[in-house]
Amino acid sequence: MTSSLGVLEPHLPWIREQFPGLNSPWALLDNAGGSQTLRRVADRVRDYLLETNVQLGASYPRSQGAAARVQAGVQAAAHLIGAADPREIVLGSSTTQLISNLAQAMAPGLRAGDEIILTNVDHEANVGAWTRLERFGVQIRFWQINPETQQLELEGLDALLSARTRLVCCTHTSNVLGGIQPIREIADRVHQAGAKLLVDGVAYAPHRRVDVQDLGVDYYLFSYYKVFGPHCSLLYGREELLLELSNLNHFFITADDLPYKLQPGNLNYELTASLPGINDYLTELGGRLGAAAGQELDTAFHAIAEHEAALTGALLDVLNNHPAVRMIGPPRHQAAERVGTVSFVVEGRSSPSIVEALEEEQIAVRHGHFYATRLIRALGLEEQGGVVRASLLHYTTPQEVQQLIEALQQTIGPA
């Protein structure tokens, strides 16, 4: 590999030390399915359970200490995504569950004939929960991918927006295609039509800084277990919108009790208490890269994007030049256009057979539809067993990418 890796490369030994799971003979390139977890995050889970594992809300010191740790986690979540207030952060077990809860809380405010626009690109988490509202008379309209360009074209959205549109749900980055959607532009069009925008950022948040206010979104979600953390997820909603939602909790919880009314059974204490570890890591990384005070997160994510683009570019150069390979997603590797989630199929080969061959070389990738079944059908890839997907993160090394390239060339032949 000859691509320039930028300022992050000298820090890779330190970066990888922060993730104990990387101490493995395998090249772990299935990161879109779940990142490795920071040691400092795991330490915080342990510390909470061993030092402050009591119920919140009591007046004795240990309960007060537990509450402080949990609240610090919520504040860290708000800071990471640029939320205006921690009350705008709802935490839960998974993005799928949070979207389902949101749809349930939104349902009483919808009327027969109201329209919700979905895409056939999204993970089913951001589709199924909304289609279930059809039983209340809500009309579902699909913003379809152009199979030729493999893109959601904005003209297609414009054709669907109407005075009846109440909500548009789309992905920030497809977990199959890897392309980045122009969310600010989408938000402006949606708001001009008088609707609200919900964005699934699961496949975006590990790769780029999320600023919900700058993006102009109304709701935003992602899963922490794909952003170096524990198995929990985040829903952001603008405070005035969350206040309008129906209570999902006990009958005596008030309508303005945010976020508790949207967290039935409450959040997971120990996992929430671990979230500051992610911010601390990114802040330290930004500091090591020379960031000015207060700019550490932006600096860290800028370097992450540059590093991942170089690695992704090296892989794409090989795949794009192989006559048997069909790329699924943007063929170019500019950081503004795509993340390091790379999907492809091989002519005359099933995707499972490619993955099995790579596993013999201790390379962990994956095949399938990745719960984006509507997308796989639209692209005609069901019979091949879906796509082969390799997904890179900032802790991925040039050597691991080269190992993947060489194994692919052994499996499908040189270009």
Short mmCIF file of C-alpha atoms in Angstrom, two decimals:
data_model
loop_
_atom_site.label_atom_id
_atom_site.label_comp_id
_atom_site.label_asym_id
_atom_site.label_seq_id
_atom_site.Cartn_x
_atom_site.Cartn_y
_atom_site.Cartn_z
CA MET A 1 0.00 0.00 0.00
CA THR A 2 1.34 3.37 -1.02
CA SER A 3 -1.56 5.69 -0.09
CA SER A 4 -0.76 8.50 2.34
CA LEU A 5 -2.36 7.76 5.69
CA GLY A 6 -2.01 11.26 7.12
CA VAL A 7 -1.41 12.32 10.70
CA LEU A 8 -3.06 9.31 12.35
CA GLU A 9 -0.58 6.67 11.21
CA PRO A 10 2.16 7.42 13.81
CA HIS A 11 -0.43 7.07 16.55
CA LEU A 12 -1.73 3.66 15.47
CA PRO A 13 0.28 1.70 18.08
CA TRP A 14 -1.22 3.81 20.89
CA ILE A 15 -4.69 3.68 19.32
CA ARG A 16 -4.66 -0.08 19.07
CA GLU A 17 -3.49 -0.41 22.67
CA GLN A 18 -6.77 1.21 23.71
CA PHE A 19 -8.74 -1.70 22.23
CA PRO A 20 -7.76 -5.01 23.90
CA GLY A 21 -9.85 -7.01 21.43
CA LEU A 22 -7.42 -6.10 18.65
CA ASN A 23 -4.80 -8.32 20.26
CA SER A 24 -5.67 -11.14 17.88
CA PRO A 25 -4.06 -12.98 14.96
CA TRP A 26 -7.17 -12.18 12.94
CA ALA A 27 -7.65 -9.08 10.80
CA LEU A 28 -10.94 -7.86 12.22
CA LEU A 29 -12.62 -6.20 9.24
CA ASP A 30 -16.26 -6.68 10.23
CA ASN A 31 -16.44 -3.40 12.11
CA ALA A 32 -19.75 -2.27 10.60
CA GLY A 33 -21.27 -5.15 12.54
CA GLY A 34 -19.71 -3.87 15.76
CA SER A 35 -16.51 -2.09 16.66
CA GLN A 36 -14.03 -3.23 19.25
CA THR A 37 -14.61 -1.77 22.71
CA LEU A 38 -12.30 0.65 24.46
CA ARG A 39 -10.57 -0.63 27.56
CA ARG A 40 -11.56 2.51 29.43
CA VAL A 41 -15.23 1.87 28.58
CA ALA A 42 -15.06 -1.68 29.93
CA ASP A 43 -13.27 -0.38 33.02
CA ARG A 44 -16.11 2.05 33.70
CA VAL A 45 -18.70 -0.74 33.40
CA ARG A 46 -16.71 -2.79 35.90
CA ASP A 47 -16.22 0.14 38.27
CA TYR A 48 -19.90 0.99 38.29
CA LEU A 49 -20.95 -2.58 39.03
CA LEU A 50 -18.36 -3.07 41.76
CA GLU A 51 -18.51 0.36 43.40
CA THR A 52 -21.94 1.94 42.86
CA ASN A 53 -24.34 -0.83 41.88
CA VAL A 54 -27.36 0.51 43.78
CA GLN A 55 -30.67 2.04 42.76
CA LEU A 56 -30.69 5.70 41.83
CA GLY A 57 -32.78 8.32 43.56
CA ALA A 58 -31.98 7.67 47.20
CA SER A 59 -30.33 10.20 49.54
CA TYR A 60 -27.50 8.00 50.82
CA PRO A 61 -24.02 8.64 49.38
CA ARG A 62 -23.60 5.54 47.23
CA SER A 63 -26.89 6.17 45.45
CA GLN A 64 -25.90 9.77 44.88
CA GLY A 65 -22.57 8.61 43.44
CA ALA A 66 -24.31 6.17 41.14
CA ALA A 67 -26.64 8.89 39.89
CA ALA A 68 -23.70 11.19 39.20
CA ARG A 69 -21.98 8.53 37.10
CA VAL A 70 -25.11 7.84 35.09
CA GLN A 71 -25.79 11.53 34.53
CA ALA A 72 -22.19 12.03 33.41
CA GLY A 73 -22.84 9.38 30.77
CA VAL A 74 -25.93 11.17 29.50
CA GLN A 75 -24.04 14.47 29.40
CA ALA A 76 -21.20 12.80 27.48
CA ALA A 77 -23.71 11.52 24.93
CA ALA A 78 -25.19 14.99 24.50
CA HIS A 79 -21.75 16.52 24.05
CA LEU A 80 -20.62 13.92 21.54
CA ILE A 81 -23.43 14.75 19.11
CA GLY A 82 -23.83 18.45 19.87
CA ALA A 83 -27.27 18.23 21.49
CA ALA A 84 -28.50 21.44 23.11
CA ASP A 85 -29.53 19.72 26.35
CA PRO A 86 -29.12 16.27 27.96
CA ARG A 87 -32.93 16.07 28.11
CA GLU A 88 -32.79 15.52 24.34
CA ILE A 89 -30.95 12.21 24.80
CA VAL A 90 -32.92 8.97 25.09
CA LEU A 91 -30.89 5.82 25.69
CA GLY A 92 -31.96 2.24 25.10
CA SER A 93 -30.90 -1.28 24.29
CA SER A 94 -30.66 -0.92 20.50
CA THR A 95 -31.45 1.40 17.64
CA THR A 96 -34.16 -1.03 16.54
CA GLN A 97 -35.84 -0.77 19.93
CA LEU A 98 -35.51 3.00 20.13
CA ILE A 99 -37.09 3.51 16.70
CA SER A 100 -39.90 1.12 17.63
CA ASN A 101 -40.48 3.07 20.85
CA LEU A 102 -40.44 6.36 18.98
CA ALA A 103 -43.00 5.12 16.46
CA GLN A 104 -45.22 3.94 19.30
CA ALA A 105 -44.94 7.30 21.06
CA MET A 106 -45.61 9.19 17.84
CA ALA A 107 -48.61 7.13 16.72
CA PRO A 108 -51.32 8.90 18.78
CA GLY A 109 -50.37 12.21 17.13
CA LEU A 110 -50.81 10.87 13.59
CA ARG A 111 -54.06 10.81 11.64
CA ALA A 112 -55.39 8.65 8.83
CA GLY A 113 -54.00 9.98 5.56
CA ASP A 114 -50.80 11.35 7.10
CA GLU A 115 -47.76 10.24 5.12
CA ILE A 116 -44.37 8.91 6.18
CA ILE A 117 -41.57 8.63 3.62
CA LEU A 118 -39.10 5.75 4.01
CA THR A 119 -36.28 4.48 1.80
CA ASN A 120 -35.57 1.03 0.42
CA VAL A 121 -31.91 1.55 1.33
CA ASP A 122 -32.25 1.63 5.10
CA HIS A 123 -31.68 -1.07 7.66
CA GLU A 124 -35.05 -2.63 8.44
CA ALA A 125 -34.95 -1.01 11.89
CA ASN A 126 -35.82 2.27 10.20
CA VAL A 127 -38.54 0.74 8.03
CA GLY A 128 -40.53 -1.93 9.85
CA ALA A 129 -41.47 0.19 12.85
CA TRP A 130 -43.02 2.80 10.56
CA THR A 131 -44.83 0.41 8.23
CA ARG A 132 -46.62 -0.98 11.29
CA LEU A 133 -48.35 2.40 11.60
CA GLU A 134 -50.32 1.61 8.45
CA ARG A 135 -52.91 -0.04 10.66
CA PHE A 136 -53.77 3.46 11.92
CA GLY A 137 -54.33 4.70 8.38
CA VAL A 138 -50.88 6.24 7.94
CA GLN A 139 -49.73 6.13 4.32
CA ILE A 140 -46.20 4.84 3.68
CA ARG A 141 -44.33 6.08 0.61
CA PHE A 142 -40.93 4.78 -0.47
CA TRP A 143 -38.04 6.85 -1.72
CA GLN A 144 -36.43 4.30 -4.01
CA ILE A 145 -32.78 3.88 -4.87
CA ASN A 146 -31.78 4.31 -8.51
CA PRO A 147 -30.35 0.85 -9.27
CA GLU A 148 -28.11 2.26 -12.00
CA THR A 149 -26.44 4.97 -9.92
CA GLN A 150 -26.96 3.14 -6.60
CA GLN A 151 -28.02 6.44 -5.09
CA LEU A 152 -31.01 8.02 -3.41
CA GLU A 153 -31.51 10.97 -5.72
CA LEU A 154 -32.94 14.14 -4.22
CA GLU A 155 -35.37 14.57 -7.10
CA GLY A 156 -36.97 11.33 -5.99
CA LEU A 157 -37.57 12.78 -2.53
CA ASP A 158 -38.99 16.00 -3.96
CA ALA A 159 -41.52 14.00 -5.96
CA LEU A 160 -42.80 12.33 -2.77
CA LEU A 161 -42.99 15.31 -0.42
CA SER A 162 -46.48 16.75 -0.03
CA ALA A 163 -48.65 18.72 2.34
CA ARG A 164 -49.54 15.41 3.98
CA THR A 165 -45.94 14.38 4.71
CA ARG A 166 -45.35 14.27 8.45
CA LEU A 167 -42.03 12.45 8.69
CA VAL A 168 -39.14 11.42 6.45
CA CYS A 169 -36.86 8.61 7.65
CA CYS A 170 -33.54 7.95 5.97
CA THR A 171 -30.05 6.69 6.65
CA HIS A 172 -27.02 8.94 6.99
CA THR A 173 -24.84 6.17 5.55
CA SER A 174 -26.05 2.84 4.23
CA ASN A 175 -24.52 -0.10 6.06
CA VAL A 176 -24.15 -1.79 2.65
CA LEU A 177 -23.38 1.01 0.20
CA GLY A 178 -21.15 3.11 2.45
CA GLY A 179 -22.12 6.37 0.73
CA ILE A 180 -22.80 9.51 2.79
CA GLN A 181 -26.15 11.21 2.27
CA PRO A 182 -26.37 15.05 2.16
CA ILE A 183 -28.38 15.25 5.35
CA ARG A 184 -28.40 19.03 5.69
CA GLU A 185 -29.81 19.42 2.20
CA ILE A 186 -32.36 16.70 2.84
CA ALA A 187 -33.35 18.38 6.11
CA ASP A 188 -33.88 21.72 4.38
CA ARG A 189 -36.17 20.15 1.76
CA VAL A 190 -38.10 18.18 4.36
CA HIS A 191 -38.61 21.21 6.58
CA GLN A 192 -39.66 23.37 3.64
CA ALA A 193 -42.44 20.84 3.06
CA GLY A 194 -43.49 21.18 6.71
CA ALA A 195 -42.32 17.69 7.76
CA LYS A 196 -39.79 16.34 10.23
CA LEU A 197 -36.63 14.34 9.53
CA LEU A 198 -35.37 11.23 11.33
CA VAL A 199 -31.88 9.97 10.46
CA ASP A 200 -30.37 6.57 11.22
CA GLY A 201 -26.70 7.33 11.85
CA VAL A 202 -25.59 3.86 12.91
CA ALA A 203 -23.22 3.38 9.96
CA TYR A 204 -22.02 6.99 10.00
CA ALA A 205 -21.25 7.79 13.64
CA PRO A 206 -18.08 5.62 13.96
CA HIS A 207 -16.48 7.50 11.07
CA ARG A 208 -17.42 11.18 11.34
CA ARG A 209 -18.34 13.76 13.95
CA VAL A 210 -22.09 14.06 14.38
CA ASP A 211 -23.47 17.53 15.10
CA VAL A 212 -27.25 17.28 15.22
CA GLN A 213 -27.76 21.02 15.31
CA ASP A 214 -25.54 21.65 12.31
CA LEU A 215 -27.25 18.81 10.41
CA GLY A 216 -30.67 20.32 11.13
CA VAL A 217 -32.23 16.96 11.98
CA ASP A 218 -35.25 16.47 14.22
CA TYR A 219 -34.35 12.96 15.35
CA TYR A 220 -31.05 11.07 15.10
CA LEU A 221 -30.05 7.59 16.24
CA PHE A 222 -26.97 5.40 16.46
CA SER A 223 -25.64 2.38 18.33
CA TYR A 224 -22.75 2.79 20.75
CA TYR A 225 -21.49 -0.73 20.21
CA LYS A 226 -20.45 0.41 16.75
CA VAL A 227 -18.79 3.53 18.15
CA PHE A 228 -16.21 1.89 20.44
CA GLY A 229 -18.63 1.46 23.33
CA PRO A 230 -21.10 -0.89 25.03
CA HIS A 231 -24.21 -2.53 23.61
CA CYS A 232 -26.63 0.36 24.00
CA SER A 233 -28.00 3.01 21.67
CA LEU A 234 -28.91 6.67 21.51
CA LEU A 235 -31.92 8.58 20.24
CA TYR A 236 -31.66 12.34 19.92
CA GLY A 237 -34.82 14.38 19.53
CA ARG A 238 -35.37 18.12 19.65
CA GLU A 239 -36.79 18.88 23.07
CA GLU A 240 -40.02 20.45 21.86
CA LEU A 241 -40.71 17.38 19.71
CA LEU A 242 -39.99 14.92 22.51
CA LEU A 243 -42.37 16.85 24.77
CA GLU A 244 -45.15 16.29 22.23
CA LEU A 245 -44.73 12.51 22.26
CA SER A 246 -46.94 10.17 24.22
CA ASN A 247 -45.69 8.74 27.49
CA LEU A 248 -44.37 5.16 27.21
CA ASN A 249 -43.68 4.84 30.90
CA HIS A 250 -45.89 4.46 33.99
CA PHE A 251 -49.13 6.45 34.03
CA PHE A 252 -47.90 8.80 36.75
CA ILE A 253 -44.84 9.93 34.77
CA THR A 254 -45.55 13.44 33.51
CA ALA A 255 -45.47 14.49 29.86
CA ASP A 256 -42.51 16.81 30.44
CA ASP A 257 -40.40 14.25 32.30
CA LEU A 258 -37.67 13.86 29.70
CA PRO A 259 -36.18 11.50 28.80
CA TYR A 260 -37.74 9.19 31.40
CA LYS A 261 -41.18 9.08 29.76
CA LEU A 262 -39.51 7.49 26.71
CA GLN A 263 -37.35 5.05 28.70
CA PRO A 264 -39.72 2.44 30.13
CA GLY A 265 -37.82 0.36 32.62
CA ASN A 266 -35.19 3.12 32.65
CA LEU A 267 -31.79 3.08 30.98
CA ASN A 268 -28.98 0.64 31.69
CA TYR A 269 -27.00 2.23 34.50
CA GLU A 270 -23.60 0.61 34.08
CA LEU A 271 -23.53 0.99 30.30
CA THR A 272 -24.57 4.63 30.51
CA ALA A 273 -21.88 5.24 33.13
CA SER A 274 -19.28 3.93 30.67
CA LEU A 275 -20.04 6.44 27.89
CA PRO A 276 -17.65 9.20 29.06
CA GLY A 277 -14.84 6.78 28.25
CA ILE A 278 -15.55 7.24 24.53
CA ASN A 279 -15.41 11.02 24.77
CA ASP A 280 -12.25 10.83 26.88
CA TYR A 281 -10.55 8.66 24.28
CA LEU A 282 -11.49 10.89 21.35
CA THR A 283 -10.45 13.97 23.31
CA GLU A 284 -7.08 12.43 24.15
CA LEU A 285 -6.62 11.38 20.54
CA GLY A 286 -7.36 14.91 19.37
CA GLY A 287 -4.89 16.26 21.91
CA ARG A 288 -2.18 13.90 20.70
CA LEU A 289 -2.85 15.23 17.20
CA GLY A 290 -2.21 18.80 18.36
CA ALA A 291 -5.78 20.06 18.68
CA ALA A 292 -6.47 23.34 20.40
CA ALA A 293 -8.50 23.17 23.59
CA GLY A 294 -12.14 22.54 22.77
CA GLN A 295 -11.36 21.31 19.26
CA GLU A 296 -10.20 17.81 20.17
CA LEU A 297 -13.25 15.90 18.89
CA ASP A 298 -13.28 17.71 15.55
CA THR A 299 -9.54 17.16 15.12
CA ALA A 300 -9.81 13.48 16.01
CA PHE A 301 -12.64 12.81 13.56
CA HIS A 302 -10.92 14.77 10.78
CA ALA A 303 -7.86 12.56 11.17
CA ILE A 304 -10.06 9.46 11.37
CA ALA A 305 -11.74 10.38 8.08
CA GLU A 306 -8.39 10.99 6.38
CA HIS A 307 -6.92 7.71 7.59
CA GLU A 308 -9.97 5.64 6.64
CA ALA A 309 -10.15 7.28 3.20
CA ALA A 310 -6.58 6.26 2.43
CA LEU A 311 -7.17 2.66 3.52
CA THR A 312 -10.48 2.47 1.69
CA GLY A 313 -8.93 3.94 -1.44
CA ALA A 314 -6.28 1.23 -1.56
CA LEU A 315 -8.94 -1.47 -1.33
CA LEU A 316 -11.22 0.19 -3.87
CA ASP A 317 -8.36 0.56 -6.35
CA VAL A 318 -7.99 -3.21 -6.40
CA LEU A 319 -11.70 -4.02 -6.50
CA ASN A 320 -12.55 -1.43 -9.17
CA ASN A 321 -9.88 -2.80 -11.49
CA HIS A 322 -10.87 -6.44 -11.21
CA PRO A 323 -13.10 -7.57 -14.12
CA ALA A 324 -14.97 -10.15 -12.02
CA VAL A 325 -15.88 -7.72 -9.24
CA ARG A 326 -19.02 -5.63 -9.13
CA MET A 327 -18.76 -2.80 -6.65
CA ILE A 328 -21.83 -2.07 -4.53
CA GLY A 329 -21.70 1.55 -3.45
CA PRO A 330 -19.64 4.60 -4.43
CA PRO A 331 -16.50 3.57 -6.35
CA ARG A 332 -14.48 6.56 -5.20
CA HIS A 333 -12.90 7.01 -1.80
CA GLN A 334 -13.19 10.73 -1.07
CA ALA A 335 -13.89 11.24 2.63
CA ALA A 336 -16.86 13.50 1.86
CA GLU A 337 -18.57 10.82 -0.22
CA ARG A 338 -18.18 7.52 1.61
CA VAL A 339 -16.97 5.74 4.73
CA GLY A 340 -14.83 2.62 4.98
CA THR A 341 -17.71 0.17 4.52
CA VAL A 342 -16.94 -1.63 1.25
CA SER A 343 -19.35 -4.10 -0.36
CA PHE A 344 -18.97 -6.11 -3.53
CA VAL A 345 -19.93 -9.29 -5.34
CA VAL A 346 -17.87 -11.55 -7.59
CA GLU A 347 -19.17 -12.81 -10.89
CA GLY A 348 -19.79 -16.56 -10.85
CA ARG A 349 -19.16 -16.87 -7.12
CA SER A 350 -21.53 -16.85 -4.18
CA SER A 351 -20.73 -14.30 -1.52
CA PRO A 352 -20.59 -16.96 1.22
CA SER A 353 -17.85 -18.80 -0.71
CA ILE A 354 -15.71 -15.64 -0.82
CA VAL A 355 -16.08 -15.07 2.91
CA GLU A 356 -15.21 -18.71 3.67
CA ALA A 357 -12.02 -18.41 1.64
CA LEU A 358 -11.01 -15.23 3.44
CA GLU A 359 -11.66 -16.81 6.82
CA GLU A 360 -9.10 -19.48 5.99
CA GLU A 361 -6.58 -16.61 5.94
CA GLN A 362 -7.83 -15.34 9.33
CA ILE A 363 -9.66 -12.37 7.86
CA ALA A 364 -12.98 -11.56 9.48
CA VAL A 365 -15.48 -10.13 7.00
CA ARG A 366 -19.12 -10.99 6.41
CA HIS A 367 -21.70 -11.69 3.73
CA GLY A 368 -25.45 -11.21 3.55
CA HIS A 369 -28.14 -8.54 3.41
CA PHE A 370 -27.24 -6.90 6.74
CA TYR A 371 -30.93 -6.28 7.43
CA ALA A 372 -31.11 -4.03 4.35
CA THR A 373 -33.15 -6.69 2.56
CA ARG A 374 -35.10 -4.24 0.40
CA LEU A 375 -31.84 -2.81 -0.95
CA ILE A 376 -30.41 -6.24 -1.75
CA ARG A 377 -33.59 -7.12 -3.62
CA ALA A 378 -33.58 -3.82 -5.52
CA LEU A 379 -30.02 -4.52 -6.68
CA GLY A 380 -30.81 -8.12 -7.64
CA LEU A 381 -28.28 -9.69 -5.28
CA GLU A 382 -30.37 -12.24 -3.40
CA GLU A 383 -29.24 -15.26 -5.42
CA GLN A 384 -25.57 -14.52 -4.71
CA GLY A 385 -26.21 -14.57 -0.99
CA GLY A 386 -26.08 -10.80 -0.67
CA VAL A 387 -22.80 -8.93 -0.71
CA VAL A 388 -19.34 -9.46 0.71
CA ARG A 389 -18.69 -6.61 3.14
CA ALA A 390 -15.36 -5.47 4.55
CA SER A 391 -15.61 -2.57 6.96
CA LEU A 392 -12.65 -0.53 8.16
CA LEU A 393 -12.25 1.76 11.16
CA HIS A 394 -9.55 4.15 12.24
CA TYR A 395 -7.71 1.44 14.16
CA THR A 396 -7.42 -0.66 11.00
CA THR A 397 -3.82 -0.88 9.79
CA PRO A 398 -2.36 -0.78 6.27
CA GLN A 399 -1.04 -4.27 6.89
CA GLU A 400 -4.54 -5.62 7.54
CA VAL A 401 -5.85 -4.05 4.35
CA GLN A 402 -2.92 -5.48 2.42
CA GLN A 403 -3.63 -8.88 3.96
CA LEU A 404 -7.20 -8.61 2.71
CA ILE A 405 -6.10 -7.55 -0.77
CA GLU A 406 -3.65 -10.44 -1.10
CA ALA A 407 -6.20 -12.96 0.14
CA LEU A 408 -8.78 -11.64 -2.31
CA GLN A 409 -6.33 -11.95 -5.17
CA GLN A 410 -5.63 -15.54 -4.19
CA THR A 411 -9.36 -16.23 -4.01
CA ILE A 412 -10.62 -14.56 -7.19
CA GLY A 413 -7.37 -14.16 -9.11
CA PRO A 414 -5.36 -11.03 -9.93
CA ALA A 415 -6.89 -8.22 -11.98
#
